[in-house]
Amino acid sequence: MFIDISNDRTRTEELQRMLRYLSFAYDEEPLRVRVNGEYDKATSDAVRYYQGINGIPVSGNTDMLTWDMITKEYRDEFMRRAPVYIYPIPRDPNYTSVAGERSDVIMILQIILGALRQNYDYNPPPISGVYGRETADAVRDYQRVNGLPATGEADRETWHRLSEEYNALVAQ
């Protein structure tokens, strides 16, 4: 049975999030699509790739078999990963993580940015505990997309938003 989700922005976004999640879980670059709610060529190509590696008739359309397999694989993979909740770090309301800082807090920031990359098109920073250029760039991109001042510094509001989004992601 064919289901046409190409005109359903919400279902298309859901499909794109699942494909993107699986792309990082299995390191399958062809599944890494932008979450934009448009059933565009990149989404169709990713579906086509998924169908090919899973023995489904390759069409690039999301039929019921493809949808069911993607959602099942997404749920199975997600359940294998135990959620780890974090809370806004640090507690000092005036604290801002800035370039050059070296700490475990920065390592947590980098892990969160890496985990959220499935929802954004930024390059995840290396997990080094050092607030370098890559970390500042990822923070700046996150801030820009989320309507925060794009300073590249992780202030309290940025930490709060990152923490909330990360916790929502692992609670799914």
Short mmCIF file of C-alpha atoms in Angstrom, two decimals:
data_model
loop_
_atom_site.label_atom_id
_atom_site.label_comp_id
_atom_site.label_asym_id
_atom_site.label_seq_id
_atom_site.Cartn_x
_atom_site.Cartn_y
_atom_site.Cartn_z
CA MET A 1 0.00 0.00 0.00
CA PHE A 2 1.30 3.45 -0.92
CA ILE A 3 1.08 6.33 1.50
CA ASP A 4 1.77 9.75 0.10
CA ILE A 5 3.51 11.84 2.73
CA SER A 6 5.03 14.24 0.21
CA ASN A 7 2.42 16.90 1.04
CA ASP A 8 2.34 16.25 4.77
CA ARG A 9 5.04 18.45 6.34
CA THR A 10 4.77 16.87 9.81
CA ARG A 11 5.12 13.29 8.57
CA THR A 12 7.91 14.28 6.20
CA GLU A 13 9.80 15.92 9.09
CA GLU A 14 9.28 12.77 11.15
CA LEU A 15 10.63 10.63 8.30
CA GLN A 16 13.62 12.95 7.89
CA ARG A 17 14.40 12.87 11.63
CA MET A 18 14.28 9.07 11.67
CA LEU A 19 16.50 8.77 8.59
CA ARG A 20 18.93 11.32 10.03
CA TYR A 21 19.02 9.49 13.37
CA LEU A 22 19.73 6.18 11.62
CA SER A 23 22.42 7.86 9.51
CA PHE A 24 24.38 8.73 12.63
CA ALA A 25 23.59 5.49 14.45
CA TYR A 26 24.99 3.41 11.58
CA ASP A 27 27.32 5.98 10.01
CA GLU A 28 25.38 5.85 6.74
CA GLU A 29 26.02 9.22 5.08
CA PRO A 30 23.39 8.71 2.30
CA LEU A 31 20.63 8.72 4.96
CA ARG A 32 21.76 12.09 6.37
CA VAL A 33 19.03 14.45 5.20
CA ARG A 34 18.12 17.93 6.29
CA VAL A 35 14.99 18.11 8.43
CA ASN A 36 12.94 20.67 6.53
CA GLY A 37 9.53 19.07 6.06
CA GLU A 38 9.88 18.99 2.27
CA TYR A 39 9.88 15.68 0.44
CA ASP A 40 12.72 16.90 -1.75
CA LYS A 41 15.27 15.09 -3.92
CA ALA A 42 17.61 14.50 -0.95
CA THR A 43 14.78 12.84 1.00
CA SER A 44 13.75 10.73 -1.99
CA ASP A 45 17.40 9.72 -2.53
CA ALA A 46 17.77 8.76 1.14
CA VAL A 47 14.57 6.68 0.98
CA ARG A 48 15.83 5.06 -2.22
CA TYR A 49 19.15 4.24 -0.51
CA TYR A 50 17.34 2.83 2.55
CA GLN A 51 15.12 0.69 0.37
CA GLY A 52 18.13 -0.64 -1.54
CA ILE A 53 20.11 -1.70 1.52
CA ASN A 54 17.04 -3.30 3.10
CA GLY A 55 15.78 -5.32 0.15
CA ILE A 56 12.67 -3.22 -0.40
CA PRO A 57 11.59 -2.40 -3.96
CA VAL A 58 13.48 0.82 -4.74
CA SER A 59 11.20 3.71 -5.68
CA GLY A 60 12.22 6.69 -3.55
CA ASN A 61 8.60 6.88 -2.38
CA THR A 62 7.65 6.10 1.18
CA ASP A 63 5.19 3.24 0.88
CA MET A 64 3.74 1.50 3.92
CA LEU A 65 6.45 -1.21 3.95
CA THR A 66 9.22 1.41 3.85
CA TRP A 67 7.54 3.56 6.53
CA ASP A 68 7.00 0.57 8.81
CA MET A 69 10.59 -0.66 8.42
CA ILE A 70 12.09 2.78 9.04
CA THR A 71 9.94 3.42 12.13
CA LYS A 72 10.65 -0.06 13.54
CA GLU A 73 14.40 0.24 12.97
CA TYR A 74 14.38 3.75 14.45
CA ARG A 75 12.51 2.58 17.58
CA ASP A 76 14.72 -0.50 17.98
CA GLU A 77 17.91 1.52 17.65
CA PHE A 78 16.63 4.22 19.96
CA MET A 79 15.69 1.67 22.63
CA ARG A 80 19.21 0.21 22.56
CA ARG A 81 20.56 3.54 23.76
CA ALA A 82 19.82 4.26 27.40
CA PRO A 83 18.71 7.87 27.93
CA VAL A 84 20.96 10.07 30.00
CA TYR A 85 19.28 13.24 31.20
CA ILE A 86 21.21 16.42 31.87
CA TYR A 87 20.22 19.63 33.55
CA PRO A 88 21.27 23.14 32.64
CA ILE A 89 24.92 23.50 33.44
CA PRO A 90 26.27 25.40 35.24
CA ARG A 91 24.14 26.83 38.03
CA ASP A 92 25.88 30.23 38.18
CA PRO A 93 23.50 32.55 36.26
CA ASN A 94 26.41 34.68 35.02
CA TYR A 95 28.53 31.81 33.72
CA THR A 96 29.24 31.72 29.99
CA SER A 97 31.31 29.04 28.28
CA VAL A 98 33.80 30.78 26.01
CA ALA A 99 36.58 30.01 23.55
CA GLY A 100 39.73 28.71 25.19
CA GLU A 101 37.97 27.16 28.20
CA ARG A 102 39.07 23.64 29.11
CA SER A 103 36.80 21.61 31.37
CA ASP A 104 34.45 18.68 31.75
CA VAL A 105 31.58 21.14 31.29
CA ILE A 106 32.85 21.87 27.78
CA MET A 107 33.06 18.15 27.09
CA ILE A 108 29.38 17.83 28.09
CA LEU A 109 28.55 20.76 25.80
CA GLN A 110 30.32 19.00 22.92
CA ILE A 111 28.50 15.73 23.60
CA ILE A 112 25.13 17.53 23.60
CA LEU A 113 25.96 19.33 20.35
CA GLY A 114 26.98 16.00 18.82
CA ALA A 115 23.76 14.33 19.92
CA LEU A 116 21.60 17.15 18.54
CA ARG A 117 23.33 17.17 15.16
CA GLN A 118 20.64 14.83 13.87
CA ASN A 119 18.26 17.80 14.00
CA TYR A 120 20.65 20.44 12.65
CA ASP A 121 23.08 20.88 9.80
CA TYR A 122 26.20 21.85 11.71
CA ASN A 123 29.44 19.97 12.03
CA PRO A 124 29.70 18.50 15.51
CA PRO A 125 32.73 19.67 17.45
CA PRO A 126 35.36 17.18 18.55
CA ILE A 127 34.81 15.87 22.07
CA SER A 128 37.96 17.25 23.61
CA GLY A 129 36.88 19.33 26.58
CA VAL A 130 38.41 22.37 24.87
CA TYR A 131 36.17 25.20 23.64
CA GLY A 132 37.78 25.66 20.25
CA ARG A 133 36.68 27.12 16.93
CA GLU A 134 34.58 24.05 16.02
CA THR A 135 32.66 24.25 19.30
CA ALA A 136 32.07 27.99 18.88
CA ASP A 137 30.88 27.44 15.30
CA ALA A 138 28.42 24.69 16.35
CA VAL A 139 27.11 26.83 19.22
CA ARG A 140 26.74 29.82 16.87
CA ASP A 141 24.82 27.72 14.34
CA TYR A 142 22.58 26.30 17.10
CA GLN A 143 21.91 29.79 18.43
CA ARG A 144 21.11 31.17 14.97
CA VAL A 145 18.57 28.42 14.22
CA ASN A 146 16.94 28.80 17.64
CA GLY A 147 16.56 32.59 17.58
CA LEU A 148 19.25 33.27 20.18
CA PRO A 149 21.98 35.90 19.82
CA ALA A 150 24.56 34.12 17.63
CA THR A 151 27.63 34.88 19.73
CA GLY A 152 29.23 31.43 19.65
CA GLU A 153 29.43 31.57 23.44
CA ALA A 154 27.26 29.25 25.53
CA ASP A 155 25.47 31.57 27.96
CA ARG A 156 22.81 30.47 30.41
CA GLU A 157 19.95 30.70 27.89
CA THR A 158 21.91 28.65 25.34
CA TRP A 159 22.72 26.03 27.98
CA HIS A 160 19.09 25.93 29.03
CA ARG A 161 17.82 25.42 25.47
CA LEU A 162 20.48 22.81 24.68
CA SER A 163 19.64 20.91 27.87
CA GLU A 164 15.89 20.99 27.24
CA GLU A 165 16.27 19.82 23.66
CA TYR A 166 18.74 17.09 24.60
CA ASN A 167 16.48 15.80 27.36
CA ALA A 168 13.50 15.79 25.00
CA LEU A 169 15.55 13.87 22.46
CA VAL A 170 16.58 11.13 24.88
CA ALA A 171 13.09 10.91 26.36
CA GLN A 172 11.50 9.99 23.01
#
